[in-house]
JSON list of C-alpha atoms and ligand atoms in Angstrom, two decimals:
[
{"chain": "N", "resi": 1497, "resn": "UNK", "atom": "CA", "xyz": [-1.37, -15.57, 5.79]},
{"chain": "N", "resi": 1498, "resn": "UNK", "atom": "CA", "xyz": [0.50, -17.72, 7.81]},
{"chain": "N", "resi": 1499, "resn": "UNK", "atom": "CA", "xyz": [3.25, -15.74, 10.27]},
{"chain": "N", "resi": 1500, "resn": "UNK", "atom": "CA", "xyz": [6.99, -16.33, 9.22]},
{"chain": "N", "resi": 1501, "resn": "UNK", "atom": "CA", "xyz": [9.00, -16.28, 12.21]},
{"chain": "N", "resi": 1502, "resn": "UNK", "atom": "CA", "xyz": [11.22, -13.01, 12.27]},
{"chain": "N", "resi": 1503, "resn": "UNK", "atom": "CA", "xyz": [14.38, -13.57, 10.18]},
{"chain": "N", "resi": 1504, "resn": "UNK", "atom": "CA", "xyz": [17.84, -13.43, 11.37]},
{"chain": "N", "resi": 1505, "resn": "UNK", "atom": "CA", "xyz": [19.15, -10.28, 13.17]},
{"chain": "N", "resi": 1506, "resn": "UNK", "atom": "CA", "xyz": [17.29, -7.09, 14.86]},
{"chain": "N", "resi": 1507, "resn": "UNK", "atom": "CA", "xyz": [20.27, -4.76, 13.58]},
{"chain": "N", "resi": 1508, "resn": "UNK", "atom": "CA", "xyz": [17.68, -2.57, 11.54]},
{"chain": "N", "resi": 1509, "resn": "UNK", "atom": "CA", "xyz": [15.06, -3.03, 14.14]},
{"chain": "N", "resi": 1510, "resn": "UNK", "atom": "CA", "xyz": [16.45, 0.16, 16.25]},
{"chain": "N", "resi": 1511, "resn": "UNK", "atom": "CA", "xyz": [14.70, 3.09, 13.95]},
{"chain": "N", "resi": 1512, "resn": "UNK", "atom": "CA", "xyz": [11.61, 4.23, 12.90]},
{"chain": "N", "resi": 1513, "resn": "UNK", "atom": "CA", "xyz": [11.51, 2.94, 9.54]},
{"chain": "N", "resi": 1514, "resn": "UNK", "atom": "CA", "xyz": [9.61, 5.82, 8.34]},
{"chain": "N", "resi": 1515, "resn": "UNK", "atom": "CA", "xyz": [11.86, 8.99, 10.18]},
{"chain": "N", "resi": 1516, "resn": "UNK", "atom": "CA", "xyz": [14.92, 7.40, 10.94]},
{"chain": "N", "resi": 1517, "resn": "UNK", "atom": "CA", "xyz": [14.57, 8.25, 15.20]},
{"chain": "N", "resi": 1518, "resn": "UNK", "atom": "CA", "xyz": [16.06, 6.23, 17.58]},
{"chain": "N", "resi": 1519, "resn": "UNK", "atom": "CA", "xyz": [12.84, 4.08, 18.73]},
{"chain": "N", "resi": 1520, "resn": "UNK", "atom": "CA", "xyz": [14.31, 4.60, 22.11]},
{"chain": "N", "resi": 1521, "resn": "UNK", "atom": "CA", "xyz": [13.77, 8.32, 21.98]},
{"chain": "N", "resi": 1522, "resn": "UNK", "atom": "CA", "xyz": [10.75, 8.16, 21.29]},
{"chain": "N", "resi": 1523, "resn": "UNK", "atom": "CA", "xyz": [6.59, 6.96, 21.92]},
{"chain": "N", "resi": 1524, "resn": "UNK", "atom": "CA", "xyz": [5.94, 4.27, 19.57]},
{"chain": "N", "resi": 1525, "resn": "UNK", "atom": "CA", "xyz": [3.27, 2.90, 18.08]},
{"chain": "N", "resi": 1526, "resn": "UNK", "atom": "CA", "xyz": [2.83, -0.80, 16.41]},
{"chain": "N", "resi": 1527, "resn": "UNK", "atom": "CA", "xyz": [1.56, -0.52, 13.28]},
{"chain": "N", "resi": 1528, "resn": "UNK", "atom": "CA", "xyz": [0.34, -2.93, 10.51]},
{"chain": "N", "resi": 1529, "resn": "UNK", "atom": "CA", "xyz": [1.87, -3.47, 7.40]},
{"chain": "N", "resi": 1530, "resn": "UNK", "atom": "CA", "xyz": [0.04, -2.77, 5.24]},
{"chain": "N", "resi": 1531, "resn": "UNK", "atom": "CA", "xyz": [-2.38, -0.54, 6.79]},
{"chain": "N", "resi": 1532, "resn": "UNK", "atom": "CA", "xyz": [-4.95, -2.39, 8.12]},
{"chain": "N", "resi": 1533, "resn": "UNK", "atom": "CA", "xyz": [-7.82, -0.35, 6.52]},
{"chain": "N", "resi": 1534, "resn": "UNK", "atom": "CA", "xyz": [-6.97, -0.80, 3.10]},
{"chain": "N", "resi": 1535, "resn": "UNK", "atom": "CA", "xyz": [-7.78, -4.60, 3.89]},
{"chain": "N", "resi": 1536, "resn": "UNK", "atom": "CA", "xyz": [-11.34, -5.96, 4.68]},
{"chain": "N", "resi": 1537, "resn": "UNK", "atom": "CA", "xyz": [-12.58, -7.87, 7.24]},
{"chain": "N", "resi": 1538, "resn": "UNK", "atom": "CA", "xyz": [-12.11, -10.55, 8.56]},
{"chain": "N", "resi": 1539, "resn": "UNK", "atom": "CA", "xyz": [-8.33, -9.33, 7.93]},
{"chain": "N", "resi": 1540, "resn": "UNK", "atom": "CA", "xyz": [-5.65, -12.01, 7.08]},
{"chain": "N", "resi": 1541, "resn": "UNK", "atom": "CA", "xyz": [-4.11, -13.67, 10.11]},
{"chain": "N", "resi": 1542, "resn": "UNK", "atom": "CA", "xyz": [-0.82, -12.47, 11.53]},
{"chain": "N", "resi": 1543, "resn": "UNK", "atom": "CA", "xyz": [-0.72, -9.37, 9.52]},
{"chain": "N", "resi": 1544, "resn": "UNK", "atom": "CA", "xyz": [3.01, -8.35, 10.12]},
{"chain": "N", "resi": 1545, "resn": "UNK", "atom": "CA", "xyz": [4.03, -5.68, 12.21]},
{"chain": "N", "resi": 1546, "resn": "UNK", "atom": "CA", "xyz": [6.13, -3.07, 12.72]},
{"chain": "N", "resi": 1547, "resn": "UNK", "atom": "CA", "xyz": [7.14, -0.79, 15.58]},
{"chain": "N", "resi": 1548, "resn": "UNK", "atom": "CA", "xyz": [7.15, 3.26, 14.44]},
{"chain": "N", "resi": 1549, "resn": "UNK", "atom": "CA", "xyz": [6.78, 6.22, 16.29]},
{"chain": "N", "resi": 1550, "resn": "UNK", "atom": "CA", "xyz": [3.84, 7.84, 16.99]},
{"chain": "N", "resi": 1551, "resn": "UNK", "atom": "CA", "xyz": [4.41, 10.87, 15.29]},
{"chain": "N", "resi": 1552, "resn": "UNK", "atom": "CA", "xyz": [4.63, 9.11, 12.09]},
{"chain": "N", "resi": 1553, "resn": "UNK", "atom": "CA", "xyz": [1.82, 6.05, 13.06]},
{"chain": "N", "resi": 1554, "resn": "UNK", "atom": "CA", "xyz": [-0.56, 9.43, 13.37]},
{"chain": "N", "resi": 1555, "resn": "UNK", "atom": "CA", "xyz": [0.85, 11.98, 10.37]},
{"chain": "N", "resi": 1556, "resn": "UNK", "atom": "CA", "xyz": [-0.01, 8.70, 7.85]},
{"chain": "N", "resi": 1557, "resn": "UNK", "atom": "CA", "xyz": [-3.69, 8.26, 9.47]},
{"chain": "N", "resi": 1558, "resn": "UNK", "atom": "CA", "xyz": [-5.68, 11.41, 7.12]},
{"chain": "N", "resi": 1559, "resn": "UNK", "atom": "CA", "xyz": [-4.00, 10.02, 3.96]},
{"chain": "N", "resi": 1560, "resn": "UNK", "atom": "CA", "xyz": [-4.40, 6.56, 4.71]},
{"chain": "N", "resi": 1561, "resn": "UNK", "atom": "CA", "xyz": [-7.82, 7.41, 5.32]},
{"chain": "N", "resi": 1562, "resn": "UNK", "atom": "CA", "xyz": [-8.07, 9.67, 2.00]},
{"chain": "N", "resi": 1563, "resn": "UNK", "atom": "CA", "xyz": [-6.80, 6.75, -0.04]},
{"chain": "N", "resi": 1564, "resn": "UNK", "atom": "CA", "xyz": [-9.62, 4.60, 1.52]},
{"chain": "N", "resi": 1565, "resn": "UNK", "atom": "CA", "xyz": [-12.29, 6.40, 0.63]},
{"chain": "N", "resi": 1566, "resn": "UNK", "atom": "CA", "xyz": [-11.11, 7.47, -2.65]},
{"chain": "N", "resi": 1567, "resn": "UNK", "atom": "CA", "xyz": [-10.99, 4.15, -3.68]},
{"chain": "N", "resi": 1568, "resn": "UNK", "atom": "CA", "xyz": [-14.18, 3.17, -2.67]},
{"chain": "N", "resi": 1569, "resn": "UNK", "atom": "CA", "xyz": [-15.36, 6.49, -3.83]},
{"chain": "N", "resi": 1570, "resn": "UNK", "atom": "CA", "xyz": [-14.29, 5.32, -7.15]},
{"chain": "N", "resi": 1571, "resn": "UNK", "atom": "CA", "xyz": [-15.46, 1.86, -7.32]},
{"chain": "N", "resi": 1572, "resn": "UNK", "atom": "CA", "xyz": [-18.92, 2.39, -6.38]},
{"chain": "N", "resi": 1573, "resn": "UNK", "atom": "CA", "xyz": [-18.87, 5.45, -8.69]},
{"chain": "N", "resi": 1574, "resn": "UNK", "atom": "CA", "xyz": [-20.63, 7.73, -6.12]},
{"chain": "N", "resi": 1575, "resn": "UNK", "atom": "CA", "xyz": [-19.48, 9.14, -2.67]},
{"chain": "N", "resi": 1576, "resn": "UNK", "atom": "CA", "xyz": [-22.96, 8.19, -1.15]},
{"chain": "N", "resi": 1577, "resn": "UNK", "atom": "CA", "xyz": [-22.23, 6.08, 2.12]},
{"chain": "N", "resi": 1578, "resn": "UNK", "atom": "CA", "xyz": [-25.15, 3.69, 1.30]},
{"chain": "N", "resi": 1579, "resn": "UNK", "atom": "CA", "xyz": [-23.26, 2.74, -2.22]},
{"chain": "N", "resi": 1580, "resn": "UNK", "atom": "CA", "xyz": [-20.00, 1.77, -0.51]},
{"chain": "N", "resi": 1581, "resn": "UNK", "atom": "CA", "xyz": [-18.93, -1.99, -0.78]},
{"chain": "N", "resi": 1582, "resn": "UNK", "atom": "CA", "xyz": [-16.77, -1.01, 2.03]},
{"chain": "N", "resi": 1583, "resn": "UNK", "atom": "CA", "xyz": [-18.16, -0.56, 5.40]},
{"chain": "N", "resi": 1584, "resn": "UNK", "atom": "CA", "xyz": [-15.26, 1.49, 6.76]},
{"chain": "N", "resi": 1585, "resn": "UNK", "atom": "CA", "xyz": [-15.01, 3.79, 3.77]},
{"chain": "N", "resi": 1586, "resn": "UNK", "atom": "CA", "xyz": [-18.94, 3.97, 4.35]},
{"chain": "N", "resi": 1587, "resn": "UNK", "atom": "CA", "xyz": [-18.46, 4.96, 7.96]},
{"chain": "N", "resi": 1588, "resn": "UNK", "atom": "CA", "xyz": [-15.61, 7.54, 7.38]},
{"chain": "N", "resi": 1589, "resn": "UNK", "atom": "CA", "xyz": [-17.99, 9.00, 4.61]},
{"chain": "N", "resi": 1590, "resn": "UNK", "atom": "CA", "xyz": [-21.16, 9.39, 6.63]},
{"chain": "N", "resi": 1591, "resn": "UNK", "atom": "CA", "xyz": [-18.65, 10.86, 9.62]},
{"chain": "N", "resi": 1592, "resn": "UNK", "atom": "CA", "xyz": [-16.39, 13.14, 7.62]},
{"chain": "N", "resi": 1593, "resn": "UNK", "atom": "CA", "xyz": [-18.69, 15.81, 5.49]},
{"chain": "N", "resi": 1594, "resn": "UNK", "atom": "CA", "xyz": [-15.37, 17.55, 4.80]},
{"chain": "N", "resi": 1595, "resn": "UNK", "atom": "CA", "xyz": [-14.08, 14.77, 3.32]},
{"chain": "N", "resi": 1596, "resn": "UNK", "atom": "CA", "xyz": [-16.84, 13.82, 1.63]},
{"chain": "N", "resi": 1597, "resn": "UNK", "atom": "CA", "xyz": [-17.32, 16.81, -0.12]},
{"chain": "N", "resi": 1598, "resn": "UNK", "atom": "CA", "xyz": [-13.39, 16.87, -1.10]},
{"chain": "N", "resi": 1599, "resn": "UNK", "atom": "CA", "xyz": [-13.41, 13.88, -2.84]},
{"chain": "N", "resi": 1600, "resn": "UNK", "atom": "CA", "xyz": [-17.00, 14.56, -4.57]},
{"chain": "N", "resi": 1601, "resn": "UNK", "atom": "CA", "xyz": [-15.23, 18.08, -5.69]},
{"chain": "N", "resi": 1602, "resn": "UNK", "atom": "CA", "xyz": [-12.95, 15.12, -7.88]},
{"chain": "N", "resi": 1603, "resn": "UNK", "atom": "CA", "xyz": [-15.29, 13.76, -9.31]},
{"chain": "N", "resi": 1604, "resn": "UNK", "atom": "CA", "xyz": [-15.82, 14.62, -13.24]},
{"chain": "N", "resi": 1605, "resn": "UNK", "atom": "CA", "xyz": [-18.98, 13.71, -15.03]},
{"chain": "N", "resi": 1606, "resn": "UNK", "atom": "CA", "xyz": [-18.80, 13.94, -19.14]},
{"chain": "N", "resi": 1607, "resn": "UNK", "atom": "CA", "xyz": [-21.14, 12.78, -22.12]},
{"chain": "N", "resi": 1608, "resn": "UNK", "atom": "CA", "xyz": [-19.37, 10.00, -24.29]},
{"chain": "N", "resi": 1609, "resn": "UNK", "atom": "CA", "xyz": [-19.21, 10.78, -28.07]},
{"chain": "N", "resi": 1610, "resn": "UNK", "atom": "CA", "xyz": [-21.82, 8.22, -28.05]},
{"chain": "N", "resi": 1611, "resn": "UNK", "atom": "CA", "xyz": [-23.76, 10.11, -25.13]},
{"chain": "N", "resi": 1612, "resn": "UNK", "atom": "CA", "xyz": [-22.75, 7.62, -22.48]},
{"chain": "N", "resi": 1613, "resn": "UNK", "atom": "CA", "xyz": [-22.04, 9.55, -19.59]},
{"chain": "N", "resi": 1614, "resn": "UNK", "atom": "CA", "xyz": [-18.95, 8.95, -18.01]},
{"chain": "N", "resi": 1615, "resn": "UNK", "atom": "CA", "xyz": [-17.70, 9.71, -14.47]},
{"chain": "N", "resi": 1616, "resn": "UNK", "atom": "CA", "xyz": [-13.54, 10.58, -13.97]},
{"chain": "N", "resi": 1617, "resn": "UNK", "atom": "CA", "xyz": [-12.18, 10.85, -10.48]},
{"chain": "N", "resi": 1618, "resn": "UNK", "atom": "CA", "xyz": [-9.03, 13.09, -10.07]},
{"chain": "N", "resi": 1619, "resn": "UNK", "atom": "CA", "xyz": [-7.19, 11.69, -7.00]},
{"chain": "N", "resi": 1620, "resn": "UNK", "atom": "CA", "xyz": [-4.84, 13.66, -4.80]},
{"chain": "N", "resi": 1621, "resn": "UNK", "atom": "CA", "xyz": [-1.99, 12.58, -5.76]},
{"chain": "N", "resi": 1622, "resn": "UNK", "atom": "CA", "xyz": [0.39, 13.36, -3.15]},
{"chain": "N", "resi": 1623, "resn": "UNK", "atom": "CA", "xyz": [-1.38, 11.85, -0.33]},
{"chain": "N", "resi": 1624, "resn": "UNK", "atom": "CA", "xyz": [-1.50, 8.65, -2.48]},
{"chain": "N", "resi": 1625, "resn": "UNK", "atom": "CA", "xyz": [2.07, 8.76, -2.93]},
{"chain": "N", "resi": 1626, "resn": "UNK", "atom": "CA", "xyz": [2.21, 9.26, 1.02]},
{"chain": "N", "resi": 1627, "resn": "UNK", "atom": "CA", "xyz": [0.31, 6.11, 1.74]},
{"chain": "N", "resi": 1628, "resn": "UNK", "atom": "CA", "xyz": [2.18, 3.90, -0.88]},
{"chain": "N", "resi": 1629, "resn": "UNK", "atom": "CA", "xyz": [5.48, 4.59, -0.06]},
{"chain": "N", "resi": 1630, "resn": "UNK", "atom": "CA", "xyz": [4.70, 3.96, 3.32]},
{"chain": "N", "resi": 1631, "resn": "UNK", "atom": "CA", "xyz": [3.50, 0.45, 2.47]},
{"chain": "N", "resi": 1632, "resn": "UNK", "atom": "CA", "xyz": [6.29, -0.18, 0.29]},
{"chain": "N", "resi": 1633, "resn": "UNK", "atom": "CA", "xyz": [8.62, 0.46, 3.10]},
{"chain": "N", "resi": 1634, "resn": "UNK", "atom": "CA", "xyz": [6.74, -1.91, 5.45]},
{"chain": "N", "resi": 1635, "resn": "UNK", "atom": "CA", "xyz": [7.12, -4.76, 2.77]},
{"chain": "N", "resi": 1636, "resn": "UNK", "atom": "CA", "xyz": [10.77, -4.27, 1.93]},
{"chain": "N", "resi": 1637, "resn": "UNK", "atom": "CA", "xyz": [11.42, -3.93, 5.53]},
{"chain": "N", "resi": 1638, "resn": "UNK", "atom": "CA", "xyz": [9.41, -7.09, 6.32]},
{"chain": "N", "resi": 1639, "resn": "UNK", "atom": "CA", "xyz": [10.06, -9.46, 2.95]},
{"chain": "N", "resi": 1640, "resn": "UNK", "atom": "CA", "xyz": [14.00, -8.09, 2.39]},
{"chain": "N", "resi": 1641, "resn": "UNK", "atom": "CA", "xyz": [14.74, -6.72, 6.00]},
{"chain": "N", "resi": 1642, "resn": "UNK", "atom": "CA", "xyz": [16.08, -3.24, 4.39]},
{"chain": "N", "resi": 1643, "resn": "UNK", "atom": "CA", "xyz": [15.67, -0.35, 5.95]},
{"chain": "N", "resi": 1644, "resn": "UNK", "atom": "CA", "xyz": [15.10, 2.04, 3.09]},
{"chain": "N", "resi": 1645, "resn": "UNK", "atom": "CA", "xyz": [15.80, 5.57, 4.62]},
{"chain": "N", "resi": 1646, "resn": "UNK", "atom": "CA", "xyz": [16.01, 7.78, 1.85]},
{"chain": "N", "resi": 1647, "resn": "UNK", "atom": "CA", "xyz": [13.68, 9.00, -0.39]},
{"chain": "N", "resi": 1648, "resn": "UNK", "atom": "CA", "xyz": [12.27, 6.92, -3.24]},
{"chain": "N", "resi": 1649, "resn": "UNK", "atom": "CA", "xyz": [13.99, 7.47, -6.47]},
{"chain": "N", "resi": 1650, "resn": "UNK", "atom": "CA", "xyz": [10.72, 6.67, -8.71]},
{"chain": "N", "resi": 1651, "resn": "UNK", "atom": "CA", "xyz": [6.93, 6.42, -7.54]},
{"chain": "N", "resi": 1652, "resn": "UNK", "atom": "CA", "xyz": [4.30, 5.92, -10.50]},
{"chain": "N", "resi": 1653, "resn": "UNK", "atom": "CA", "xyz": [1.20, 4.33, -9.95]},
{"chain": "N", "resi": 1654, "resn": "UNK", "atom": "CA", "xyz": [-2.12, 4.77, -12.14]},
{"chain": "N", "resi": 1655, "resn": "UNK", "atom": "CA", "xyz": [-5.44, 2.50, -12.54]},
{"chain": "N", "resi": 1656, "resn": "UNK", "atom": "CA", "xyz": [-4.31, -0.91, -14.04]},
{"chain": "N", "resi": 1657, "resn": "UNK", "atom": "CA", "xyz": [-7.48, -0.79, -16.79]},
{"chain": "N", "resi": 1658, "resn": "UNK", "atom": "CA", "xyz": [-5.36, 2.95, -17.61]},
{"chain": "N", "resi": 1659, "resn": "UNK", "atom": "CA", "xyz": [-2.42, 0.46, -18.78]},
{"chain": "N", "resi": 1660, "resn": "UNK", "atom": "CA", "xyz": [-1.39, -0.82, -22.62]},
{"chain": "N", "resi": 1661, "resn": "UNK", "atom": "CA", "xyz": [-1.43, -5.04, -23.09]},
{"chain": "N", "resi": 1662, "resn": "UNK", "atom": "CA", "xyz": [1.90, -5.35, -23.22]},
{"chain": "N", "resi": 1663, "resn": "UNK", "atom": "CA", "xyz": [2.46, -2.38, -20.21]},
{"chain": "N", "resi": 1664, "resn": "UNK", "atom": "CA", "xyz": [0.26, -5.04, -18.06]},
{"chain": "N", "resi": 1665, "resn": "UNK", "atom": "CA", "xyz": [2.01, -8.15, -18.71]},
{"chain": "N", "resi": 1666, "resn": "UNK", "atom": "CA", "xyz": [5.70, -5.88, -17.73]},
{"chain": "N", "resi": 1667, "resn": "UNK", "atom": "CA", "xyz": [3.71, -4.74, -14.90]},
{"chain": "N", "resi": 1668, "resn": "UNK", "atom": "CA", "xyz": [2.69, -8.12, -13.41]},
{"chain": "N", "resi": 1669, "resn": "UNK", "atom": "CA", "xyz": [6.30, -9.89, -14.21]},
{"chain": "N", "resi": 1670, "resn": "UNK", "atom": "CA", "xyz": [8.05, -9.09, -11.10]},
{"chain": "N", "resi": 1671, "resn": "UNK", "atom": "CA", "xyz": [11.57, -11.28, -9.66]},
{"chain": "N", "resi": 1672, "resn": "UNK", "atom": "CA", "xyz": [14.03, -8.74, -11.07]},
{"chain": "N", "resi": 1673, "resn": "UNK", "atom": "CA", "xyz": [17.41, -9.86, -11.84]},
{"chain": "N", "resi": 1674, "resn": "UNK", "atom": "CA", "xyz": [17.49, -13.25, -10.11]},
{"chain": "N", "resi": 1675, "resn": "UNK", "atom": "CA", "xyz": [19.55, -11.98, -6.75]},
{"chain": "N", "resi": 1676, "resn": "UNK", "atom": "CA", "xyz": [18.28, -14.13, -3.68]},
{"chain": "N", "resi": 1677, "resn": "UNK", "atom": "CA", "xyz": [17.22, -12.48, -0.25]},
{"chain": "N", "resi": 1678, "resn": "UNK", "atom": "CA", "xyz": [19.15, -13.35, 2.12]},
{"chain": "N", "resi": 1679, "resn": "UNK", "atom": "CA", "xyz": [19.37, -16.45, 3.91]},
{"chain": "N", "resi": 1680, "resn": "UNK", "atom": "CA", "xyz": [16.30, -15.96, 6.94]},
{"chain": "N", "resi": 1681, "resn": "UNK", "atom": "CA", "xyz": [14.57, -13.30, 5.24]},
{"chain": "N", "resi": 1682, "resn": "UNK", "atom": "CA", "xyz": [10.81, -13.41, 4.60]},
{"chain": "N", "resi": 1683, "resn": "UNK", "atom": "CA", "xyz": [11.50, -13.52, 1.13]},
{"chain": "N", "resi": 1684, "resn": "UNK", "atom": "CA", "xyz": [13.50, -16.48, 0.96]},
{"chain": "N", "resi": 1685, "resn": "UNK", "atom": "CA", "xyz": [11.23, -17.94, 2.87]},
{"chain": "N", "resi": 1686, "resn": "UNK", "atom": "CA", "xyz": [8.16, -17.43, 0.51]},
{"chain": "N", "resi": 1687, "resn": "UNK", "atom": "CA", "xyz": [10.85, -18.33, -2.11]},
{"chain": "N", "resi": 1688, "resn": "UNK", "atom": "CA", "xyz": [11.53, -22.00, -0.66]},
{"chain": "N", "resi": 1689, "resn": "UNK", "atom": "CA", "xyz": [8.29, -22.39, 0.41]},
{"chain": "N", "resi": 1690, "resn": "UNK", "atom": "CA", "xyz": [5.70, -20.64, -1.88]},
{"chain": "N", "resi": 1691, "resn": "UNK", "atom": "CA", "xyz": [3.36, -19.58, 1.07]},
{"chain": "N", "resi": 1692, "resn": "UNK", "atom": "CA", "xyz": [0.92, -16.88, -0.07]},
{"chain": "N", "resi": 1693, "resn": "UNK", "atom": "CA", "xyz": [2.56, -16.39, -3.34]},
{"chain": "N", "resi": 1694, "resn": "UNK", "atom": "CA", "xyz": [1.27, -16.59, -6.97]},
{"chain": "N", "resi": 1695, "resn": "UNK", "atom": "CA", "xyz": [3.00, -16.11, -9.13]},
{"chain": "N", "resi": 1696, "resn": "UNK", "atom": "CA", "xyz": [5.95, -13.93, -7.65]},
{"chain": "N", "resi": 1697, "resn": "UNK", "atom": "CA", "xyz": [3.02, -11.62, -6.21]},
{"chain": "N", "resi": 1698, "resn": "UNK", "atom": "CA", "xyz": [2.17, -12.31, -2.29]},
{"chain": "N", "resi": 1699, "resn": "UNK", "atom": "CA", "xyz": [-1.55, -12.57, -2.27]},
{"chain": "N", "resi": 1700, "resn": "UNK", "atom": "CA", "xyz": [-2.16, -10.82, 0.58]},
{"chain": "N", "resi": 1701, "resn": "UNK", "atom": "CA", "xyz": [-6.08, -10.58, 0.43]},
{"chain": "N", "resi": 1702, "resn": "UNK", "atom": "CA", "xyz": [-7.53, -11.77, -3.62]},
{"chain": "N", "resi": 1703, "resn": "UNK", "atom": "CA", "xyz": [-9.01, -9.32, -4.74]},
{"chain": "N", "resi": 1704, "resn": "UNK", "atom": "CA", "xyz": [-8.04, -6.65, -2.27]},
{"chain": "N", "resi": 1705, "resn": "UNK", "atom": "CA", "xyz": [-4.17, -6.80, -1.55]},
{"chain": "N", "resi": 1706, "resn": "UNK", "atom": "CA", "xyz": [-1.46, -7.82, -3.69]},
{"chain": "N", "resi": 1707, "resn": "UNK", "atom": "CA", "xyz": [2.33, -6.62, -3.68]},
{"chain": "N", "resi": 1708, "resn": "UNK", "atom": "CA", "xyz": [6.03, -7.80, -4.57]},
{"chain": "N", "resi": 1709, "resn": "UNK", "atom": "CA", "xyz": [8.82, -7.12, -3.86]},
{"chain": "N", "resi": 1710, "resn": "UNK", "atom": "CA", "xyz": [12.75, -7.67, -5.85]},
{"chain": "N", "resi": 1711, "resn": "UNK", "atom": "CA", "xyz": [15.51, -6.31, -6.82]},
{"chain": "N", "resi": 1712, "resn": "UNK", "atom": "CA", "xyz": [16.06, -4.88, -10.42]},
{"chain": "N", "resi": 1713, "resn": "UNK", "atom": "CA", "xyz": [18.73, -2.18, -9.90]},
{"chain": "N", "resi": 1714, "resn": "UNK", "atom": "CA", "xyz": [17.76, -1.08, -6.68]},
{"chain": "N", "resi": 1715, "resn": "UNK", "atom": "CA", "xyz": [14.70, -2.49, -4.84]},
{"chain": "N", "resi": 1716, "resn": "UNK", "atom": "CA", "xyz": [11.27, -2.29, -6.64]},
{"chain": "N", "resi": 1717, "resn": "UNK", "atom": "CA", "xyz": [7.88, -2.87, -4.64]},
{"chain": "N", "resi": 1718, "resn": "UNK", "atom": "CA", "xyz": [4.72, -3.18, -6.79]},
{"chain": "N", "resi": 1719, "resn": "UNK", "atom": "CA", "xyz": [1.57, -3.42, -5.03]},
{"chain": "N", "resi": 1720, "resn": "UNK", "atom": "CA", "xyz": [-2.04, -3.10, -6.15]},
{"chain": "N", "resi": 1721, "resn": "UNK", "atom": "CA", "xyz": [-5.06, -1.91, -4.27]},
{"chain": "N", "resi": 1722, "resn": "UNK", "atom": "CA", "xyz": [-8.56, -3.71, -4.81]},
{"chain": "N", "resi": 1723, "resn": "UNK", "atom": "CA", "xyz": [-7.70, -4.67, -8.09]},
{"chain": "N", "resi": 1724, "resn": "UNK", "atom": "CA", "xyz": [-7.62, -1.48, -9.38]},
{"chain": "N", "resi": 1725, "resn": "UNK", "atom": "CA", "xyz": [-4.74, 0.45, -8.57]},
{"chain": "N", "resi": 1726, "resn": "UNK", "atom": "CA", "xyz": [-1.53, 0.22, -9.20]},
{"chain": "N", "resi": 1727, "resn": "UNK", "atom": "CA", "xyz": [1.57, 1.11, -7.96]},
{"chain": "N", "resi": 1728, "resn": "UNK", "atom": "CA", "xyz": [5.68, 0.98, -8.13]},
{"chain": "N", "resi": 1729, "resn": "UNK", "atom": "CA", "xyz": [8.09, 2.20, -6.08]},
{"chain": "N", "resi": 1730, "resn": "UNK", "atom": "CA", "xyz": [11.45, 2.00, -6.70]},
{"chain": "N", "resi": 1731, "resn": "UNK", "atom": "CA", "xyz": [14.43, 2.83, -4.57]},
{"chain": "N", "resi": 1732, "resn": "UNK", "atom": "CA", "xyz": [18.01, 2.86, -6.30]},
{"chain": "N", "resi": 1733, "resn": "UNK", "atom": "CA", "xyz": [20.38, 0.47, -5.28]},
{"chain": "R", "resi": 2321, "resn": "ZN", "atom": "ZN1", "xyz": [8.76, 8.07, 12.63]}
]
């Protein structure tokens, strides 16, 4: 990912996108968008980044770190360290036996009708919500320059395989109702220029990273993690 110089104006630049404080009032902390260790390494170049304060850059750090595992929890099918694709989530898991167990305590095993066995993981699903909205502020804030301080009005997000045919195809059809950034944004940027997009997705990392980001209504971010989950969040207009 190539950097795209800042866009036109630091008017929204003054808050912590996440709280609202003055950044003046405040520690602060750079922080990636998205967070860096839901990416793999080597991570994309010039990952964009935001300044927040510290209070917030640490409050996000369990349930980022949750929604790390988790997933790899998932996608391995085990929450054995030496079955992790991941080496991070493998790290956290040999390190964290509290966590470990947590997310094993999730984890569902049935027998098929046909005697398969089957494993179901039950995720937590606030701290998911935590760690997506939080993303989908850093990408509206970097691709639209918006400052989103309220509350999302909608955040659904489920395991794409969990989704009908024609629930798929709505779900990957993203560019809203035609509206243009504005002039200088990110997102007129990618728009003129098609770097990192395909589709109207930016590829962040294949495979690993995807998201979007228009307006429909309000502004809708769709992002999805490793392929395997995902996610809207929609703030009205
Ligand atoms: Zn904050």
């Amino acid at each position: 990912m190539q950097q795209i110089e800042p866009f036109t104006d630091e008017r929204n630049q003054s808050w912590c996108i996440h709280c609202t404080r003055w950044l003046s009032d405040v520690k602060t902390n750079r922080d990636h968008v998205p967070t860096k260790s839901l990416l793999q390494k080597p991570y994309p170049e010039n990952l964009p980044v935001v300044a927040i304060c510290e209070d917030c850059n640490s409050g996000f750090s369990k349930d980022e770190e949750y929604l790390l595992v988790f997933l790899s929890a998932v996608l391995s099918g085990s929450t054995d360290p030496t079955r992790q694709s991941n080496p991070h989530a493998a790290e956290i898991l040999r390190r964290n036996e509290k966590l470990k167990a947590r997310i094993e305590r999730a984890k569902t095993a049935y027998k098929t009708i046909g005697g398969e066995t089957q494993i179901i993981w039950k995720p937590e699903p606030d701290r998911v919500r935590q760690v997506l909205v939080k993303n989908a502020r850093g990408h509206a804030y970097f691709e639209y320059g918006e400052p989103l301080m309220d509350d999302p009005a909608r955040v659904w997000f489920t395991p794409l395989q969990c989704l009908a045919p024609e629930e798929r195809a709505a779900f990957e059809i993203t560019g809203g109702d035609g509206v243009w950034p504005e002039v200088g944004s990110r997102m007129m940027t990618r728009l003129a220029t098609g770097q990192d997009l395909v589709g109207s997705w930016v590829e962040l990392q294949p495979g690993i990273y995807r998201y979007a980001v228009f307006q429909e209504g309000g502004l809708v971010v769709r992002i999805v993690l490793h392929d395997y989950l995902a996610a809207e969040i929609v703030w009205d207009a």
